[in-house]
Coordinates of N, CA and C in Angstrom, one line a residue:
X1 N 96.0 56.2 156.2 CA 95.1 55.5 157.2 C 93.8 55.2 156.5
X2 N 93.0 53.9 157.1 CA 92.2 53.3 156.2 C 90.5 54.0 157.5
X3 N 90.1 54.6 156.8 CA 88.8 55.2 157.7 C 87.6 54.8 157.3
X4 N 86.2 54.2 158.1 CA 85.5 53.7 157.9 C 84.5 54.5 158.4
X5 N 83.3 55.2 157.7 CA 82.4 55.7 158.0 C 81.3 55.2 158.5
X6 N 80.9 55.1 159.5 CA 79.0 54.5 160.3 C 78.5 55.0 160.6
X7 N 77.5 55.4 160.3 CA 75.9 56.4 160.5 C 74.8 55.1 161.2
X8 N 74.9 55.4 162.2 CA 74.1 54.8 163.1 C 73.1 55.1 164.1
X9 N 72.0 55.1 163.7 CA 70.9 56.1 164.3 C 71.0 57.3 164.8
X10 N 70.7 57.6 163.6 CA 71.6 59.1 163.1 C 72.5 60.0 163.8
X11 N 73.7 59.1 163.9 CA 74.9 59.4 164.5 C 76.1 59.0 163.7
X12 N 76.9 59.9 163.5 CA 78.0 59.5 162.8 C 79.1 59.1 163.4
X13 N 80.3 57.8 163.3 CA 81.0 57.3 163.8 C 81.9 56.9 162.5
X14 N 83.2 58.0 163.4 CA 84.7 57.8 162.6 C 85.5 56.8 162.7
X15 N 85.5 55.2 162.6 CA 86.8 54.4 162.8 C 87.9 54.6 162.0
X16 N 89.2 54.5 162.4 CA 90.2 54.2 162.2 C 90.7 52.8 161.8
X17 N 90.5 52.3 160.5 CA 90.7 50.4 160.4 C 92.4 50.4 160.6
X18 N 93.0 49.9 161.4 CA 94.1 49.4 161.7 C 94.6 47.7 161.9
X19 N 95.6 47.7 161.6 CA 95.8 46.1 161.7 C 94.9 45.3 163.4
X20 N 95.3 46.3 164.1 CA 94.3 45.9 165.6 C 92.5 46.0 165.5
X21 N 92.3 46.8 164.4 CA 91.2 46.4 164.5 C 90.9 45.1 163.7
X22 N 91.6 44.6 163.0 CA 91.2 43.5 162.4 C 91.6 42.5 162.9
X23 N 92.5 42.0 163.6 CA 93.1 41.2 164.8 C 91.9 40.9 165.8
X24 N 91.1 41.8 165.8 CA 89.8 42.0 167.3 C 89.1 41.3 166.3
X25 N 88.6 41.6 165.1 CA 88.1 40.8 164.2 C 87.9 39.2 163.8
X26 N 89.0 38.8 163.9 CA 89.7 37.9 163.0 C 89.7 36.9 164.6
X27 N 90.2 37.7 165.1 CA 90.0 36.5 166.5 C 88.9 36.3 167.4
X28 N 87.7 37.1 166.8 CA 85.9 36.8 167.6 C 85.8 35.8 166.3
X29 N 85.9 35.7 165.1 CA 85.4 35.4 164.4 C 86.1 33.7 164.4
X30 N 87.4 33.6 164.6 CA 88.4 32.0 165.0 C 87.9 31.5 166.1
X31 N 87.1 32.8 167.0 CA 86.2 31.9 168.5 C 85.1 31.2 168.5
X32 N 84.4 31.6 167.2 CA 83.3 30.9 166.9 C 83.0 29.6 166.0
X33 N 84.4 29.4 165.2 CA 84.8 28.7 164.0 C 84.3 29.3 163.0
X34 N 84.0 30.5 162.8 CA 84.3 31.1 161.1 C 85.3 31.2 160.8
X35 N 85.9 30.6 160.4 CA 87.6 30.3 160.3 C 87.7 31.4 158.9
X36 N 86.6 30.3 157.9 CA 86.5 30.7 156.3 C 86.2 32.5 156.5
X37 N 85.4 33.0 157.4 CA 85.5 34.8 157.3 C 86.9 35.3 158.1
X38 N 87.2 34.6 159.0 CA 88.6 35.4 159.3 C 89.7 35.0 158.1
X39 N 89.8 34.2 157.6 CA 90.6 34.1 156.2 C 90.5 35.0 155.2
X40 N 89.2 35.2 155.1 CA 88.9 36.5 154.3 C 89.1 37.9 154.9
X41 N 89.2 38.2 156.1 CA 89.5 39.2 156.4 C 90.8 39.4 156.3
X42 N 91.7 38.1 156.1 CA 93.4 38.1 156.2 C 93.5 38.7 154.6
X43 N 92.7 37.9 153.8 CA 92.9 38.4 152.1 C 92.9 39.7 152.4
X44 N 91.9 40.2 152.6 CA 91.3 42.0 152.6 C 92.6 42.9 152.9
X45 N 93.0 42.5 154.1 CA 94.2 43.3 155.3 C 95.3 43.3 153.9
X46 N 95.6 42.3 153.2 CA 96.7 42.0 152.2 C 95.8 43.4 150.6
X47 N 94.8 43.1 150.9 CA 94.2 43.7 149.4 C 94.7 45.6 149.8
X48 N 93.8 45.8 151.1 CA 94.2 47.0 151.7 C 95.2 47.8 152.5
X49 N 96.3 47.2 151.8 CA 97.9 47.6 152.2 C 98.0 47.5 154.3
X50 N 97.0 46.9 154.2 CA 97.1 46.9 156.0 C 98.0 45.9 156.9
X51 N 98.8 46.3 157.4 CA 100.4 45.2 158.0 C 99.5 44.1 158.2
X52 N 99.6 43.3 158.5 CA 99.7 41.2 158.9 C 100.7 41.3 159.9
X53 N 100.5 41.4 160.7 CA 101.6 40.7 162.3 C 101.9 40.0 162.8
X54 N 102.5 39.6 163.5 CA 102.6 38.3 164.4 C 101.2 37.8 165.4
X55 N 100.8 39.0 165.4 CA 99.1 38.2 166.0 C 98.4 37.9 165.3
X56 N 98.0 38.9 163.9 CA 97.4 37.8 163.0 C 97.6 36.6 162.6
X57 N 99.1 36.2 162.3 CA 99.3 35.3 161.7 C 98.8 34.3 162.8
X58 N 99.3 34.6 164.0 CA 99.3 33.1 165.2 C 97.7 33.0 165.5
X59 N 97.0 34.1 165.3 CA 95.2 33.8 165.7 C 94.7 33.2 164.7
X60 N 95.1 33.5 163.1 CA 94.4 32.2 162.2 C 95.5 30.8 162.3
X61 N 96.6 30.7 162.4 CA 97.4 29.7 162.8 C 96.4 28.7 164.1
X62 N 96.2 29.5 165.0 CA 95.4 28.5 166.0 C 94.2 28.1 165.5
X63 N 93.4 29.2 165.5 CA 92.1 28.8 164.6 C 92.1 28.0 162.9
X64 N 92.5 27.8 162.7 CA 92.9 27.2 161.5 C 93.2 25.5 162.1
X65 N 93.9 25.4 162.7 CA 94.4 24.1 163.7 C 93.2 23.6 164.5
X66 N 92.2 24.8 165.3 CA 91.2 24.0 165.7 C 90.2 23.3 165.3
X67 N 90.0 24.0 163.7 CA 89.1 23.1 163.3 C 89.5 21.8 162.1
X68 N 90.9 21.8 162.8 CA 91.7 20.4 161.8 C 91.9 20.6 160.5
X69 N 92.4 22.2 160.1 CA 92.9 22.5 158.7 C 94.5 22.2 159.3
X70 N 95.3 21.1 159.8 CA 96.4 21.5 159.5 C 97.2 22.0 158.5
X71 N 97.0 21.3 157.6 CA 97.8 21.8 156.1 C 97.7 23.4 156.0
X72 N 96.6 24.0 155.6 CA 96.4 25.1 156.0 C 97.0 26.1 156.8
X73 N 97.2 25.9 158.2 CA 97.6 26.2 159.2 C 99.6 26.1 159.3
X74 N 100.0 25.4 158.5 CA 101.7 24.8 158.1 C 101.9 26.0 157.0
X75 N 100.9 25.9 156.5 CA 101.2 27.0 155.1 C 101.3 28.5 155.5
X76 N 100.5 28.7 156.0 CA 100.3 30.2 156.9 C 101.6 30.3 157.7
X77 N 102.1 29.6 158.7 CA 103.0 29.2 159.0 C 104.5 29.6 158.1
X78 N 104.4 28.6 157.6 CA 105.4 29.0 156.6 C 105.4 30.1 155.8
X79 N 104.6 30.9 155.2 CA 103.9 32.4 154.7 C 105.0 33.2 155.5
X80 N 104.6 33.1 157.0 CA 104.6 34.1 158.2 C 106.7 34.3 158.1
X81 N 106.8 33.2 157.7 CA 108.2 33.0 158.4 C 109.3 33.7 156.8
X82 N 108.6 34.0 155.9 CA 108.9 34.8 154.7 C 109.3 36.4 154.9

């Protein structure tokens, strides 16, 4: 399991990074059109042995499409279906 430590006014906080937490991620961040940081978060999930799902793939698949990367968006697509 991938655990993330936050000391936050002087309080400590244990997360658990899970593919759902980066899905919550990845899909505030396709709401706003940071498309380019939820793509980076997709690399990361891949760097840090963390599954890629069927929801990640379809929340950068939409977001990806909103902001007219289709090609992009075909590719991932096709990725997903490997």
């Amino acid at each position: 399991k991938h655990v993330q430590i936050v000391i936050w006014k002087k309080k400590i906080y244990v997360h658990y990074v899970n593919t759902v937490t980066y899905n919550t991620l990845i899909t505030g961040l396709g709401s706003v059109g940071r498309i380019d940081d939820a793509m980076e978060l997709f690399e990361e999930m891949k760097r840090e042995g963390i599954e890629r799902d069927t929801v990640t793939y379809n929340t950068l698949i939409t977001g990806l499409g909103s902001v007219g990367r289709i090609d992009d968006a075909m590719e991932l697509f096709e990725e997903m279906k490997r």
